Amino acid sequence: MFKSKPFFITITNKYTKQFTKEFLIDSESIDNAIQKTIAIGGIDPLNFDIKVEEASMSQAQGWLEEKFPNGDFKHLVVDEENGVYELIYNPMGNIY
């Protein structure tokens, strides 16, 4: 599934410090993961802080396999070809 390394990306509003989104990115490097997040995720780096953590293949795979009790996956495929996935939360706790 992952061609390179998986990275967890957390996006936080610079001004309110509130968590906004979380992504899983397949990338060659941290810098490339940030660039993919900005380009494909539509994130404005002037308004949001981008935190990057390298993940293990097993962590990333487990994250993509997680499902809600109703059977829906806990992620959205943003761009499968480029390995960009967005974590979604249960609507009861969804901050969007």
mmCIF file of N, CA and C in Angstrom:
data_model
loop_
_atom_site.group_PDB
_atom_site.id
_atom_site.type_symbol
_atom_site.label_atom_id
_atom_site.label_comp_id
_atom_site.label_asym_id
_atom_site.label_seq_id
_atom_site.Cartn_x
_atom_site.Cartn_y
_atom_site.Cartn_z
ATOM 1 N N MET A 1 0.815 -1.186 0.000
ATOM 2 C CA MET A 1 0.000 0.000 0.000
ATOM 3 C C MET A 1 0.863 1.256 0.000
ATOM 4 N N PHE A 2 1.842 1.345 0.887
ATOM 5 C CA PHE A 2 2.715 2.511 0.932
ATOM 6 C C PHE A 2 3.964 2.240 0.104
ATOM 7 N N LYS A 3 4.274 3.169 -0.771
ATOM 8 C CA LYS A 3 5.453 3.024 -1.635
ATOM 9 C C LYS A 3 6.714 3.518 -0.936
ATOM 10 N N SER A 4 6.571 4.491 -0.043
ATOM 11 C CA SER A 4 7.705 5.084 0.663
ATOM 12 C C SER A 4 7.520 4.914 2.161
ATOM 13 N N LYS A 5 7.508 6.033 2.896
ATOM 14 C CA LYS A 5 7.313 6.011 4.343
ATOM 15 C C LYS A 5 5.997 6.689 4.699
ATOM 16 N N PRO A 6 5.294 6.164 5.692
ATOM 17 C CA PRO A 6 4.068 6.845 6.144
ATOM 18 C C PRO A 6 4.397 7.931 7.175
ATOM 19 N N PHE A 7 3.694 9.046 7.067
ATOM 20 C CA PHE A 7 3.832 10.153 8.006
ATOM 21 C C PHE A 7 2.451 10.571 8.490
ATOM 22 N N PHE A 8 2.320 10.801 9.812
ATOM 23 C CA PHE A 8 1.103 11.373 10.359
ATOM 24 C C PHE A 8 1.279 12.884 10.360
ATOM 25 N N ILE A 9 0.309 13.605 9.850
ATOM 26 C CA ILE A 9 0.343 15.062 9.776
ATOM 27 C C ILE A 9 -0.833 15.598 10.598
ATOM 28 N N THR A 10 -0.546 16.480 11.529
ATOM 29 C CA THR A 10 -1.592 17.119 12.316
ATOM 30 C C THR A 10 -1.616 18.599 11.970
ATOM 31 N N ILE A 11 -2.793 19.092 11.621
ATOM 32 C CA ILE A 11 -2.973 20.485 11.229
ATOM 33 C C ILE A 11 -3.685 21.206 12.380
ATOM 34 N N THR A 12 -3.114 22.323 12.819
ATOM 35 C CA THR A 12 -3.677 23.111 13.916
ATOM 36 C C THR A 12 -3.772 24.569 13.481
ATOM 37 N N ASN A 13 -4.871 25.210 13.823
ATOM 38 C CA ASN A 13 -5.036 26.629 13.521
ATOM 39 C C ASN A 13 -4.025 27.426 14.332
ATOM 40 N N LYS A 14 -3.217 28.264 13.662
ATOM 41 C CA LYS A 14 -2.168 29.038 14.338
ATOM 42 C C LYS A 14 -2.729 30.034 15.347
ATOM 43 N N TYR A 15 -3.916 30.532 15.102
ATOM 44 C CA TYR A 15 -4.465 31.603 15.926
ATOM 45 C C TYR A 15 -5.304 31.090 17.086
ATOM 46 N N THR A 16 -6.133 30.107 16.833
ATOM 47 C CA THR A 16 -6.991 29.578 17.896
ATOM 48 C C THR A 16 -6.351 28.392 18.608
ATOM 49 N N LYS A 17 -5.311 27.809 17.997
ATOM 50 C CA LYS A 17 -4.607 26.619 18.513
ATOM 51 C C LYS A 17 -5.515 25.398 18.572
ATOM 52 N N GLN A 18 -6.649 25.445 17.868
ATOM 53 C CA GLN A 18 -7.555 24.302 17.843
ATOM 54 C C GLN A 18 -7.137 23.325 16.753
ATOM 55 N N PHE A 19 -7.244 22.033 17.069
ATOM 56 C CA PHE A 19 -6.979 20.962 16.114
ATOM 57 C C PHE A 19 -7.960 21.076 14.956
ATOM 58 N N THR A 20 -7.469 20.917 13.746
ATOM 59 C CA THR A 20 -8.327 21.037 12.571
ATOM 60 C C THR A 20 -8.472 19.717 11.827
ATOM 61 N N LYS A 21 -7.348 19.139 11.381
ATOM 62 C CA LYS A 21 -7.395 17.899 10.598
ATOM 63 C C LYS A 21 -6.174 17.050 10.895
ATOM 64 N N GLU A 22 -6.297 15.765 10.542
ATOM 65 C CA GLU A 22 -5.168 14.853 10.652
ATOM 66 C C GLU A 22 -5.104 14.020 9.376
ATOM 67 N N PHE A 23 -3.910 13.893 8.832
ATOM 68 C CA PHE A 23 -3.696 13.151 7.592
ATOM 69 C C PHE A 23 -2.682 12.041 7.808
ATOM 70 N N LEU A 24 -2.731 11.054 6.941
ATOM 71 C CA LEU A 24 -1.689 10.049 6.808
ATOM 72 C C LEU A 24 -1.186 10.198 5.383
ATOM 73 N N ILE A 25 0.114 10.433 5.234
ATOM 74 C CA ILE A 25 0.710 10.719 3.934
ATOM 75 C C ILE A 25 1.799 9.697 3.631
ATOM 76 N N ASP A 26 1.799 9.175 2.413
ATOM 77 C CA ASP A 26 2.867 8.309 1.922
ATOM 78 C C ASP A 26 3.869 9.220 1.221
ATOM 79 N N SER A 27 5.098 9.288 1.738
ATOM 80 C CA SER A 27 6.050 10.255 1.210
ATOM 81 C C SER A 27 7.489 9.773 1.370
ATOM 82 N N GLU A 28 8.374 10.392 0.607
ATOM 83 C CA GLU A 28 9.794 10.051 0.671
ATOM 84 C C GLU A 28 10.493 10.740 1.840
ATOM 85 N N SER A 29 9.984 11.917 2.247
ATOM 86 C CA SER A 29 10.634 12.693 3.300
ATOM 87 C C SER A 29 9.609 13.558 4.024
ATOM 88 N N ILE A 30 10.038 14.130 5.136
ATOM 89 C CA ILE A 30 9.167 15.030 5.899
ATOM 90 C C ILE A 30 8.798 16.243 5.049
ATOM 91 N N ASP A 31 9.780 16.816 4.368
ATOM 92 C CA ASP A 31 9.512 18.002 3.534
ATOM 93 C C ASP A 31 8.504 17.689 2.437
ATOM 94 N N ASN A 32 8.654 16.530 1.817
ATOM 95 C CA ASN A 32 7.715 16.139 0.763
ATOM 96 C C ASN A 32 6.313 15.907 1.339
ATOM 97 N N ALA A 33 6.241 15.341 2.542
ATOM 98 C CA ALA A 33 4.944 15.113 3.201
ATOM 99 C C ALA A 33 4.245 16.442 3.473
ATOM 100 N N ILE A 34 5.011 17.442 3.895
ATOM 101 C CA ILE A 34 4.439 18.773 4.134
ATOM 102 C C ILE A 34 3.941 19.371 2.825
ATOM 103 N N GLN A 35 4.711 19.248 1.765
ATOM 104 C CA GLN A 35 4.309 19.791 0.471
ATOM 105 C C GLN A 35 3.041 19.110 -0.053
ATOM 106 N N LYS A 36 2.950 17.789 0.119
ATOM 107 C CA LYS A 36 1.736 17.065 -0.300
ATOM 108 C C LYS A 36 0.526 17.536 0.497
ATOM 109 N N THR A 37 0.730 17.734 1.797
ATOM 110 C CA THR A 37 -0.364 18.184 2.658
ATOM 111 C C THR A 37 -0.873 19.544 2.209
ATOM 112 N N ILE A 38 0.037 20.454 1.935
ATOM 113 C CA ILE A 38 -0.335 21.804 1.501
ATOM 114 C C ILE A 38 -1.051 21.752 0.156
ATOM 115 N N ALA A 39 -0.477 21.013 -0.795
ATOM 116 C CA ALA A 39 -1.026 20.983 -2.156
ATOM 117 C C ALA A 39 -2.320 20.185 -2.265
ATOM 118 N N ILE A 40 -2.311 18.970 -1.792
ATOM 119 C CA ILE A 40 -3.455 18.077 -1.985
ATOM 120 C C ILE A 40 -4.527 18.308 -0.920
ATOM 121 N N GLY A 41 -4.111 18.598 0.313
ATOM 122 C CA GLY A 41 -5.061 18.808 1.399
ATOM 123 C C GLY A 41 -5.648 20.207 1.426
ATOM 124 N N GLY A 42 -5.118 21.102 0.591
ATOM 125 C CA GLY A 42 -5.636 22.461 0.549
ATOM 126 C C GLY A 42 -5.394 23.226 1.841
ATOM 127 N N ILE A 43 -4.208 23.082 2.419
ATOM 128 C CA ILE A 43 -3.877 23.726 3.686
ATOM 129 C C ILE A 43 -3.058 24.995 3.420
ATOM 130 N N ASP A 44 -3.432 26.086 4.034
ATOM 131 C CA ASP A 44 -2.708 27.353 3.921
ATOM 132 C C ASP A 44 -1.689 27.429 5.062
ATOM 133 N N PRO A 45 -0.386 27.326 4.772
ATOM 134 C CA PRO A 45 0.618 27.318 5.841
ATOM 135 C C PRO A 45 0.723 28.642 6.603
ATOM 136 N N LEU A 46 0.136 29.704 6.087
ATOM 137 C CA LEU A 46 0.141 30.979 6.809
ATOM 138 C C LEU A 46 -0.856 30.977 7.960
ATOM 139 N N ASN A 47 -1.880 30.135 7.862
ATOM 140 C CA ASN A 47 -2.924 30.095 8.888
ATOM 141 C C ASN A 47 -2.901 28.842 9.762
ATOM 142 N N PHE A 48 -2.115 27.849 9.363
ATOM 143 C CA PHE A 48 -2.117 26.578 10.076
ATOM 144 C C PHE A 48 -0.709 26.091 10.377
ATOM 145 N N ASP A 49 -0.536 25.495 11.550
ATOM 146 C CA ASP A 49 0.707 24.824 11.908
ATOM 147 C C ASP A 49 0.606 23.385 11.419
ATOM 148 N N ILE A 50 1.704 22.871 10.894
ATOM 149 C CA ILE A 50 1.741 21.506 10.363
ATOM 150 C C ILE A 50 2.777 20.721 11.160
ATOM 151 N N LYS A 51 2.298 19.720 11.907
ATOM 152 C CA LYS A 51 3.175 18.869 12.713
ATOM 153 C C LYS A 51 3.297 17.520 12.010
ATOM 154 N N VAL A 52 4.522 17.050 11.837
ATOM 155 C CA VAL A 52 4.776 15.805 11.109
ATOM 156 C C VAL A 52 5.471 14.802 12.018
ATOM 157 N N GLU A 53 4.972 13.567 12.008
ATOM 158 C CA GLU A 53 5.603 12.473 12.735
ATOM 159 C C GLU A 53 5.700 11.264 11.814
ATOM 160 N N GLU A 54 6.883 10.665 11.757
ATOM 161 C CA GLU A 54 7.021 9.452 10.958
ATOM 162 C C GLU A 54 6.321 8.309 11.681
ATOM 163 N N ALA A 55 5.636 7.476 10.920
ATOM 164 C CA ALA A 55 4.909 6.336 11.487
ATOM 165 C C ALA A 55 5.515 5.033 10.963
ATOM 166 N N SER A 56 5.285 3.976 11.694
ATOM 167 C CA SER A 56 5.716 2.672 11.202
ATOM 168 C C SER A 56 4.679 2.173 10.199
ATOM 169 N N MET A 57 5.083 1.244 9.377
ATOM 170 C CA MET A 57 4.154 0.670 8.401
ATOM 171 C C MET A 57 2.973 0.006 9.110
ATOM 172 N N SER A 58 3.231 -0.664 10.245
ATOM 173 C CA SER A 58 2.144 -1.335 10.964
ATOM 174 C C SER A 58 1.172 -0.325 11.576
ATOM 175 N N GLN A 59 1.688 0.807 12.092
ATOM 176 C CA GLN A 59 0.805 1.854 12.621
ATOM 177 C C GLN A 59 -0.092 2.399 11.514
ATOM 178 N N ALA A 60 0.518 2.702 10.384
ATOM 179 C CA ALA A 60 -0.228 3.280 9.269
ATOM 180 C C ALA A 60 -1.274 2.308 8.742
ATOM 181 N N GLN A 61 -0.905 1.049 8.580
ATOM 182 C CA GLN A 61 -1.842 0.049 8.084
ATOM 183 C C GLN A 61 -2.999 -0.139 9.054
ATOM 184 N N GLY A 62 -2.693 -0.181 10.355
ATOM 185 C CA GLY A 62 -3.738 -0.318 11.367
ATOM 186 C C GLY A 62 -4.687 0.862 11.348
ATOM 187 N N TRP A 63 -4.145 2.037 11.141
ATOM 188 C CA TRP A 63 -4.946 3.261 11.084
ATOM 189 C C TRP A 63 -5.924 3.202 9.911
ATOM 190 N N LEU A 64 -5.454 2.689 8.765
ATOM 191 C CA LEU A 64 -6.322 2.603 7.589
ATOM 192 C C LEU A 64 -7.355 1.482 7.689
ATOM 193 N N GLU A 65 -7.133 0.517 8.568
ATOM 194 C CA GLU A 65 -8.071 -0.602 8.719
ATOM 195 C C GLU A 65 -9.146 -0.338 9.768
ATOM 196 N N GLU A 66 -8.977 0.703 10.599
ATOM 197 C CA GLU A 66 -9.943 0.979 11.663
ATOM 198 C C GLU A 66 -11.299 1.369 11.094
ATOM 199 N N LYS A 67 -12.347 0.876 11.768
ATOM 200 C CA LYS A 67 -13.721 1.171 11.339
ATOM 201 C C LYS A 67 -14.557 1.600 12.528
ATOM 202 N N PHE A 68 -15.601 2.364 12.237
ATOM 203 C CA PHE A 68 -16.588 2.710 13.250
ATOM 204 C C PHE A 68 -17.462 1.483 13.493
ATOM 205 N N PRO A 69 -18.230 1.464 14.581
ATOM 206 C CA PRO A 69 -19.110 0.317 14.850
ATOM 207 C C PRO A 69 -20.085 0.008 13.707
ATOM 208 N N ASN A 70 -20.441 1.015 12.906
ATOM 209 C CA ASN A 70 -21.373 0.762 11.797
ATOM 210 C C ASN A 70 -20.673 0.196 10.560
ATOM 211 N N GLY A 71 -19.345 0.025 10.617
ATOM 212 C CA GLY A 71 -18.607 -0.573 9.506
ATOM 213 C C GLY A 71 -17.946 0.414 8.570
ATOM 214 N N ASP A 72 -18.217 1.716 8.733
ATOM 215 C CA ASP A 72 -17.568 2.726 7.904
ATOM 216 C C ASP A 72 -16.119 2.894 8.342
ATOM 217 N N PHE A 73 -15.233 3.138 7.366
ATOM 218 C CA PHE A 73 -13.829 3.370 7.693
ATOM 219 C C PHE A 73 -13.665 4.697 8.420
ATOM 220 N N LYS A 74 -12.623 4.789 9.253
ATOM 221 C CA LYS A 74 -12.355 6.010 10.010
ATOM 222 C C LYS A 74 -11.452 6.964 9.235
ATOM 223 N N HIS A 75 -11.411 6.816 7.922
ATOM 224 C CA HIS A 75 -10.618 7.727 7.109
ATOM 225 C C HIS A 75 -11.307 7.989 5.781
ATOM 226 N N LEU A 76 -10.926 9.080 5.165
ATOM 227 C CA LEU A 76 -11.365 9.411 3.814
ATOM 228 C C LEU A 76 -10.155 9.311 2.905
ATOM 229 N N VAL A 77 -10.347 8.807 1.713
ATOM 230 C CA VAL A 77 -9.268 8.780 0.734
ATOM 231 C C VAL A 77 -9.285 10.129 0.023
ATOM 232 N N VAL A 78 -8.266 10.938 0.268
ATOM 233 C CA VAL A 78 -8.171 12.256 -0.356
ATOM 234 C C VAL A 78 -7.563 12.113 -1.747
ATOM 235 N N ASP A 79 -6.456 11.348 -1.840
ATOM 236 C CA ASP A 79 -5.780 11.115 -3.124
ATOM 237 C C ASP A 79 -5.032 9.791 -3.016
ATOM 238 N N GLU A 80 -5.686 8.714 -3.456
ATOM 239 C CA GLU A 80 -5.098 7.381 -3.306
ATOM 240 C C GLU A 80 -3.804 7.233 -4.101
ATOM 241 N N GLU A 81 -3.750 7.798 -5.285
ATOM 242 C CA GLU A 81 -2.558 7.696 -6.135
ATOM 243 C C GLU A 81 -1.324 8.298 -5.462
ATOM 244 N N ASN A 82 -1.517 9.391 -4.723
ATOM 245 C CA ASN A 82 -0.415 10.050 -4.027
ATOM 246 C C ASN A 82 -0.320 9.663 -2.558
ATOM 247 N N GLY A 83 -1.167 8.750 -2.106
ATOM 248 C CA GLY A 83 -1.103 8.262 -0.732
ATOM 249 C C GLY A 83 -1.471 9.303 0.306
ATOM 250 N N VAL A 84 -2.618 9.963 0.122
ATOM 251 C CA VAL A 84 -3.084 10.976 1.072
ATOM 252 C C VAL A 84 -4.439 10.536 1.633
ATOM 253 N N TYR A 85 -4.479 10.346 2.960
ATOM 254 C CA TYR A 85 -5.692 9.894 3.639
ATOM 255 C C TYR A 85 -5.977 10.832 4.796
ATOM 256 N N GLU A 86 -7.245 11.141 5.027
ATOM 257 C CA GLU A 86 -7.628 12.015 6.130
ATOM 258 C C GLU A 86 -8.378 11.216 7.186
ATOM 259 N N LEU A 87 -7.953 11.363 8.446
ATOM 260 C CA LEU A 87 -8.632 10.710 9.554
ATOM 261 C C LEU A 87 -9.927 11.446 9.826
ATOM 262 N N ILE A 88 -11.012 10.696 9.984
ATOM 263 C CA ILE A 88 -12.282 11.317 10.368
ATOM 264 C C ILE A 88 -12.689 10.744 11.718
ATOM 265 N N TYR A 89 -13.502 11.488 12.410
ATOM 266 C CA TYR A 89 -13.929 11.105 13.745
ATOM 267 C C TYR A 89 -15.405 10.777 13.752
ATOM 268 N N ASN A 90 -15.808 10.108 14.772
ATOM 269 C CA ASN A 90 -17.210 9.807 14.956
ATOM 270 C C ASN A 90 -18.003 11.115 14.945
ATOM 271 N N PRO A 91 -19.087 11.199 14.207
ATOM 272 C CA PRO A 91 -19.854 12.443 14.135
ATOM 273 C C PRO A 91 -20.255 13.008 15.498
ATOM 274 N N MET A 92 -20.354 12.156 16.500
ATOM 275 C CA MET A 92 -20.713 12.645 17.837
ATOM 276 C C MET A 92 -19.609 13.556 18.388
ATOM 277 N N GLY A 93 -18.370 13.333 17.929
ATOM 278 C CA GLY A 93 -17.260 14.152 18.422
ATOM 279 C C GLY A 93 -16.591 14.935 17.324
ATOM 280 N N ASN A 94 -17.217 15.015 16.162
ATOM 281 C CA ASN A 94 -16.622 15.685 15.017
ATOM 282 C C ASN A 94 -16.574 17.185 15.237
ATOM 283 N N ILE A 95 -15.376 17.765 15.091
ATOM 284 C CA ILE A 95 -15.214 19.201 15.330
ATOM 285 C C ILE A 95 -15.429 20.040 14.098
ATOM 286 N N TYR A 96 -15.640 19.449 12.955
ATOM 287 C CA TYR A 96 -15.810 20.235 11.724
ATOM 288 C C TYR A 96 -17.184 20.854 11.695
#
